[in-house]
Amino acid sequence: MEKVCVIGAGSTKYGKLDDSITDIAVQASVAAIESAGIKPKEIDAGYISNVFGIADKQVHLGPVIMSNLGISEKPSLSIESACGSGSVSFREAFANVAAGFYDAVLVTGVEKVTHTGTEWTTTYFSYCSDFFYEGQAGASFPGLFASMARAYLTEFNATEEDFAKVAVKNHENGLSNPKAHLRKKITVDDVMNSAVVASPLKLYDCCPFSDGASSVILCSEKFAKEHTKDYIQVIGSGRGGSPAALQGRNHLTTIPSTKLAAESAYKMAGLGPKDIDFAEVHDCFTIAEVVDSEDLGFFEKGQGAKAASEGRTKLNSEISINPSGGLKSKGHPIGATGVGQVVEVFDQLTGRAGEREVKDAKVGLTQNFGATGASCAVHIFQSV
Ligand SMILES: CC(C)(COP(=O)(O)OP(=O)(O)OC[C@H]1O[C@@H](n2cnc3c(N)ncnc32)[C@H](O)[C@@H]1OP(=O)(O)O)[C@@H](O)C(=O)NCCC(=O)NCCS
């Protein structure tokens, strides 16, 4: 297997954006290409993640992006894996570079949905659940994650205030991220007094609907060394699956796909949870970050909420979780999210993170899942 590196990264701002889905995808791609210091024609292939291109009248985004970059002859693959599309796209790109098929590839994730409004976006997103058992029965994602939150509160010694502290921490981190969607300091009282969306989850327990695009350039170690000194290495990659509908799972307080993906990523990297300096995890709702922090092995089962509440996941604490602000504050343009996590890791490990820098960080991890964790990918990176 070839060693695989990330040599460039770029994102648009996340939030409500006016430009078209194609324009924002191209803006992020150009930013990544420029950051890598390469020419578009040096890219061998494109991996494009997106879920609801149809909402902005553009599917089959791969060739459209490659054409806009002036490399229409290069092959591309458009990938949909719900909210986990970005990391699945990254994984496919990783596997192809590792196998020696390509020297350098573009991975771009993009989503443009806010113009459809909350009712429509909620309906579209419910098509990512196991629609027969969940979406069709009226269970939206806030409702499904509320079931997980209720189960956690019942099973463990945790409170809604513990969940609120996850949101407060992520909003604090997002304040120093100029690309973040919701840049606003909040308190536990703000969370507790915000409108109930699906009990026990309130407005500030939820990520927003966001538009946005993120890109990275992945390449072989040889290509990286020939082009730059400023790169990071992908040292672990894992994927896993879970029963698509919550009703098919034995427990609501763990996500099997995360555990499986983490196990194989740790094994490939030859590392364990204690070796991770910071992690970008899938906090679509505050309960998700709590469960992720346990499934990734940072805390014992049932201890994640208390750990967050005690400040053990804050920037430059025991383990910095979501230094970017996470999905909660940075935003969640679903096709872009998994790629955006890698952009943050690249920025952190190459000294570009500014005020939100994780001090002396050498190893970062990303975890991004689709739906309620029906699919998941975990990646581990180290500075060189
Ligand atoms: C929480 C949610 C229901 C709020 O939708 P809404 O009530 O229609 O909110 P609006 O878009 O009308 O925004 C109203 C205000 O709340 C703010 N807001 C919206 N969502 C927010 C969120 N998640 N957190 C904090 N503030 C939010 C908006 O910025 C706006 O503020 P303003 O009035 O100061 O401009 C919606 O964001 C949601 O469903 N989020 C979850 C998305 C999801 O399921 N993703 C997939 C995960 S698997």
XYZ file of C-alpha atoms and ligand atoms in Angstrom:
432
model
C 0.000 0.000 0.000
C 1.296 3.482 -0.922
C 1.499 6.026 1.909
C -1.276 8.608 1.385
C -0.974 12.312 2.203
C -3.149 15.437 2.221
C -1.313 18.359 0.593
C -4.024 20.988 0.222
C -7.385 21.967 1.713
C -10.006 24.665 1.308
C -13.601 25.493 2.206
C -16.237 28.080 1.463
C -17.911 29.688 4.426
C -20.699 27.470 5.807
C -24.170 29.038 6.229
C -26.882 30.388 3.954
C -25.049 30.985 0.657
C -26.335 32.748 -2.479
C -24.052 31.144 -5.096
C -25.128 27.989 -6.940
C -24.124 24.484 -5.863
C -21.665 24.314 -8.774
C -20.112 27.676 -7.937
C -19.495 26.848 -4.275
C -18.094 23.399 -5.165
C -15.678 25.008 -7.628
C -14.700 27.748 -5.138
C -13.698 25.130 -2.529
C -11.917 22.984 -5.143
C -9.880 25.947 -6.414
C -8.982 26.894 -2.813
C -7.695 23.346 -2.175
C -5.736 23.243 -5.454
C -4.146 26.625 -4.696
C -3.311 25.588 -1.147
C -1.576 22.470 -2.535
C 0.377 24.613 -5.006
C -0.424 22.278 -7.897
C -1.993 22.746 -11.336
C -5.484 21.296 -11.982
C -4.081 19.064 -14.736
C -1.903 17.270 -12.146
C -5.119 15.848 -10.631
C -5.862 12.326 -11.856
C -9.481 11.984 -10.670
C -12.237 13.634 -8.639
C -14.379 12.208 -5.818
C -17.443 14.366 -5.269
C -19.815 13.938 -2.329
C -23.300 15.389 -2.369
C -26.773 14.305 -1.266
C -29.400 16.761 -2.538
C -27.967 18.304 -5.719
C -31.464 17.872 -7.079
C -32.613 20.695 -4.746
C -30.375 23.114 -6.684
C -31.057 21.495 -10.073
C -27.641 19.839 -10.466
C -26.831 16.174 -10.004
C -23.925 14.257 -11.639
C -21.731 16.935 -10.118
C -18.405 15.198 -10.806
C -18.057 16.017 -14.525
C -19.531 19.500 -13.959
C -16.853 20.346 -11.383
C -14.046 18.795 -13.444
C -15.213 20.773 -16.517
C -15.231 24.023 -14.528
C -11.672 23.272 -13.403
C -10.615 22.857 -17.062
C -9.927 19.120 -16.692
C -13.074 17.639 -18.242
C -11.105 14.619 -19.509
C -10.344 13.454 -15.939
C -12.667 10.808 -14.438
C -14.844 11.544 -11.442
C -17.170 9.689 -9.102
C -20.205 11.255 -7.419
C -20.899 9.676 -4.005
C -23.987 9.814 -1.758
C -23.914 8.381 1.769
C -26.280 10.792 3.597
C -24.524 13.019 6.181
C -21.487 10.731 5.931
C -20.981 11.291 2.188
C -17.827 13.371 2.639
C -15.897 10.789 4.637
C -16.985 7.944 2.360
C -15.753 9.963 -0.617
C -12.478 10.594 1.215
C -12.163 6.886 1.964
C -12.678 5.898 -1.708
C -10.062 8.456 -2.750
C -7.691 7.157 -0.038
C -8.143 3.550 -1.188
C -7.433 4.402 -4.821
C -4.277 6.394 -4.029
C -3.130 3.712 -1.556
C -3.642 1.043 -4.237
C -1.521 3.018 -6.675
C -4.286 3.733 -9.214
C -3.794 7.515 -8.913
C -1.003 9.856 -7.764
C -3.194 12.853 -6.871
C -6.965 13.222 -6.518
C -9.455 15.931 -5.632
C -12.089 15.232 -2.959
C -14.868 17.829 -2.886
C -18.029 17.724 -0.777
C -20.886 20.143 -1.324
C -24.484 20.847 -0.254
C -26.956 23.625 -1.088
C -30.337 23.257 0.646
C -31.204 26.271 2.792
C -33.260 27.897 0.006
C -35.794 25.053 0.277
C -36.784 26.048 3.863
C -36.992 24.036 7.079
C -40.098 22.005 6.191
C -38.750 20.804 2.849
C -35.208 20.237 4.083
C -36.515 18.176 7.012
C -38.589 16.120 4.567
C -35.660 15.608 2.153
C -33.352 14.634 5.013
C -35.867 12.061 6.264
C -35.303 10.197 2.968
C -31.825 9.403 4.389
C -33.364 7.430 7.286
C -34.802 3.931 6.796
C -37.844 5.654 5.294
C -40.223 2.695 5.565
C -39.800 2.424 9.344
C -38.753 5.978 10.256
C -39.294 8.943 7.879
C -42.634 7.652 6.598
C -43.845 7.264 10.189
C -43.030 10.927 10.901
C -39.660 10.417 12.585
C -37.390 13.276 11.515
C -33.697 13.309 12.491
C -34.290 15.561 15.526
C -36.926 12.980 16.618
C -34.618 10.000 16.119
C -31.717 11.601 18.001
C -34.175 12.660 20.716
C -34.934 8.946 21.202
C -31.219 8.312 21.663
C -30.944 11.239 24.078
C -33.921 10.028 26.126
C -32.430 6.522 26.306
C -29.075 7.971 27.459
C -30.728 10.062 30.188
C -32.660 7.009 31.366
C -29.722 4.598 31.269
C -26.937 6.761 32.699
C -26.377 9.388 35.374
C -26.623 12.354 32.989
C -28.701 15.525 32.645
C -29.923 17.818 29.871
C -27.466 20.420 31.252
C -24.601 18.024 30.471
C -25.761 17.930 26.831
C -26.094 21.732 26.859
C -22.414 22.052 27.760
C -21.476 20.294 24.510
C -23.296 23.045 22.585
C -21.744 25.829 24.693
C -18.231 24.411 24.075
C -18.753 24.002 20.317
C -20.183 27.516 19.951
C -17.146 28.832 21.856
C -14.771 27.026 19.456
C -16.757 28.216 16.432
C -16.337 31.841 17.502
C -12.726 31.688 16.323
C -13.584 29.946 13.047
C -14.248 32.585 10.354
C -15.908 29.941 8.131
C -18.438 28.842 10.794
C -22.197 29.181 10.219
C -23.332 30.078 13.771
C -20.693 32.309 15.372
C -22.417 33.187 18.588
C -21.417 32.709 22.229
C -24.143 30.886 24.179
C -24.647 29.845 27.801
C -26.168 26.751 29.393
C -29.234 28.894 30.227
C -29.571 29.895 26.555
C -29.632 26.216 25.605
C -32.019 25.208 28.378
C -34.414 28.079 27.574
C -34.353 27.612 23.784
C -37.399 26.183 22.020
C -37.996 22.449 22.330
C -37.463 20.804 18.934
C -37.953 17.145 19.947
C -37.838 16.594 23.705
C -35.277 16.473 25.307
C -33.488 18.238 22.414
C -33.850 21.999 22.171
C -32.851 24.445 19.404
C -29.267 24.765 20.637
C -28.857 20.984 20.916
C -29.311 20.809 17.121
C -26.984 21.590 14.229
C -28.424 24.028 11.688
C -29.203 23.404 8.022
C -26.202 24.798 6.112
C -24.925 25.329 2.592
C -21.211 24.956 1.951
C -18.387 23.155 0.190
C -15.033 21.735 1.304
C -12.157 20.196 -0.657
C -8.876 18.428 -0.075
C -6.109 17.108 -2.320
C -4.958 13.556 -1.534
C -1.797 12.107 -3.061
C 0.969 9.548 -2.765
C 3.901 10.336 -0.469
C 6.182 10.614 -3.527
C 3.891 13.224 -5.125
C 3.675 15.133 -1.813
C 7.457 15.254 -1.389
C 7.902 16.495 -4.965
C 5.449 19.375 -4.439
C 5.553 20.667 -0.848
C 6.936 20.352 2.677
C 3.583 21.289 4.125
C 1.552 18.069 4.195
C 0.038 15.542 6.582
C -0.226 11.766 6.338
C -3.343 9.589 6.543
C -2.288 6.765 8.889
C -5.624 5.078 9.576
C -8.863 4.537 7.655
C -11.857 2.499 8.773
C -15.487 2.021 7.832
C -18.417 0.332 9.515
C -22.169 -0.189 9.270
C -25.162 -0.400 11.638
C -28.791 -1.519 11.192
C -30.286 1.374 9.162
C -33.316 1.882 11.431
C -32.908 2.529 15.174
C -35.439 -0.221 15.913
C -32.981 -2.798 14.543
C -30.326 -1.973 17.136
C -29.760 -3.627 20.496
C -28.904 -0.329 22.197
C -29.792 3.296 21.433
C -26.804 4.715 23.308
C -24.060 3.421 21.049
C -23.484 3.532 17.288
C -22.064 0.193 16.094
C -20.691 1.613 12.810
C -18.510 4.099 14.722
C -17.031 1.356 16.896
C -16.265 -0.823 13.859
C -14.781 2.054 11.835
C -12.694 3.226 14.809
C -11.424 -0.277 15.530
C -10.084 -0.703 12.007
C -8.685 2.853 11.778
C -6.844 2.449 15.121
C -5.526 -0.938 13.982
C -4.200 0.445 10.696
C -2.581 3.389 12.504
C -1.157 1.188 15.280
C -2.578 3.693 17.774
C -5.333 3.851 20.387
C -7.705 6.531 21.705
C -5.082 7.822 24.178
C -2.781 8.777 21.275
C -5.306 11.173 19.689
C -4.635 14.878 20.377
C -7.897 16.182 18.905
C -10.953 14.886 17.078
C -13.509 16.293 14.687
C -16.609 14.205 15.436
C -20.159 14.047 14.106
C -22.145 16.226 16.541
C -25.327 16.705 14.487
C -27.031 16.848 17.909
C -25.344 17.214 21.320
C -26.233 13.615 22.220
C -24.330 12.460 19.123
C -21.060 14.010 20.323
C -21.492 12.349 23.730
C -22.092 8.928 22.164
C -19.240 9.439 19.649
C -16.787 10.284 22.435
C -17.567 6.925 24.052
C -17.702 4.849 20.857
C -14.301 6.247 19.814
C -12.892 5.101 23.160
C -12.118 8.525 24.649
C -14.409 7.835 27.629
C -16.055 4.794 29.200
C -19.655 3.993 28.249
C -21.983 6.312 30.165
C -19.177 8.762 31.064
C -19.192 10.960 27.921
C -21.846 13.414 29.102
C -20.129 13.962 32.469
C -16.724 14.315 30.769
C -18.118 17.050 28.489
C -19.820 18.688 31.453
C -16.525 18.744 33.383
C -14.755 20.510 30.493
C -12.578 17.523 29.567
C -13.369 17.957 25.828
C -12.703 21.704 25.616
C -9.992 23.183 23.413
C -6.582 22.240 24.859
C -8.033 20.113 27.671
C -7.754 16.325 28.010
C -8.905 15.779 24.412
C -9.947 18.708 22.206
C -13.209 17.665 20.558
C -14.460 19.690 17.603
C -11.979 22.580 17.709
C -13.617 23.840 14.476
C -16.954 24.343 16.265
C -18.278 21.022 14.910
C -21.530 20.576 13.065
C -23.261 22.492 15.885
C -21.512 25.816 15.268
C -19.441 25.425 12.094
C -22.543 24.048 10.391
C -23.623 20.869 8.584
C -23.802 21.075 4.768
C -24.318 17.338 4.696
C -22.353 16.364 1.562
C -19.431 18.573 2.632
C -19.207 17.824 6.360
C -16.861 14.829 6.264
C -14.450 16.618 3.925
C -14.667 19.787 6.039
C -13.485 17.779 9.056
C -10.334 16.855 7.115
C -9.847 20.534 6.181
C -9.804 21.322 9.922
C -7.288 18.543 10.636
C -5.054 19.821 7.802
C -5.263 23.380 9.157
C -4.523 22.194 12.710
C -1.559 19.982 11.815
C 0.028 22.513 9.443
C -0.233 25.496 11.822
C -3.087 27.290 10.031
C -5.773 27.112 12.754
C -5.014 30.470 14.382
C -6.805 31.160 17.673
C -8.404 27.718 17.811
C -5.093 25.872 17.498
C -4.728 22.670 19.497
C -1.303 23.165 21.092
C 1.449 20.704 20.105
C -1.020 18.502 18.226
C 0.570 15.675 16.227
C -2.341 13.272 15.690
C -5.937 14.143 14.698
C -8.997 11.955 14.079
C -12.185 12.484 12.045
C -15.466 10.602 12.517
C -18.431 11.236 10.235
C -21.586 9.168 9.921
C -24.681 8.951 7.710
C -28.226 9.205 9.154
C -28.323 7.904 12.762
C -24.997 6.174 12.156
C -26.153 3.590 9.614
C -22.777 4.128 7.937
C -19.593 5.626 9.344
C -15.974 6.355 8.430
C -13.098 7.182 10.784
C -9.722 8.532 9.662
C -6.512 9.221 11.588
C -3.879 11.722 10.476
C -0.434 12.706 11.670
C 1.851 15.627 10.989
C 5.126 14.835 9.188
C -33.336 23.123 14.782
C -34.151 23.468 13.549
C -35.481 22.720 13.589
C -34.394 24.976 13.529
O -35.132 25.284 12.385
P -36.078 26.600 12.376
O -36.829 26.672 13.654
O -36.872 26.587 11.106
O -35.027 27.754 12.376
P -34.861 28.921 11.301
O -34.045 28.387 10.157
O -36.200 29.527 10.996
O -33.991 29.947 12.128
C -34.565 30.691 13.212
C -33.420 31.251 14.013
O -32.753 30.204 14.737
C -31.392 30.125 14.326
N -31.092 28.695 14.197
C -31.590 27.831 13.291
N -31.136 26.602 13.539
C -30.326 26.713 14.612
C -29.578 25.778 15.336
N -29.575 24.499 14.980
N -28.848 26.200 16.397
C -28.875 27.511 16.746
N -29.580 28.449 16.095
C -30.296 28.042 15.033
C -31.309 30.827 12.999
O -30.016 31.373 12.778
C -32.351 31.908 13.171
O -31.806 32.948 13.955
P -32.146 34.477 13.614
O -33.643 34.590 13.799
O -31.342 35.229 14.637
O -31.709 34.670 12.210
C -33.369 23.053 12.269
O -32.162 23.807 12.196
C -33.037 21.573 12.255
O -33.889 20.720 11.993
N -31.759 21.194 12.486
C -31.312 19.820 12.399
C -30.804 19.517 11.002
C -30.631 18.043 10.761
O -31.450 17.229 11.122
N -29.527 17.660 10.115
C -29.220 16.298 9.852
C -28.621 15.687 11.051
S -28.544 13.944 10.990
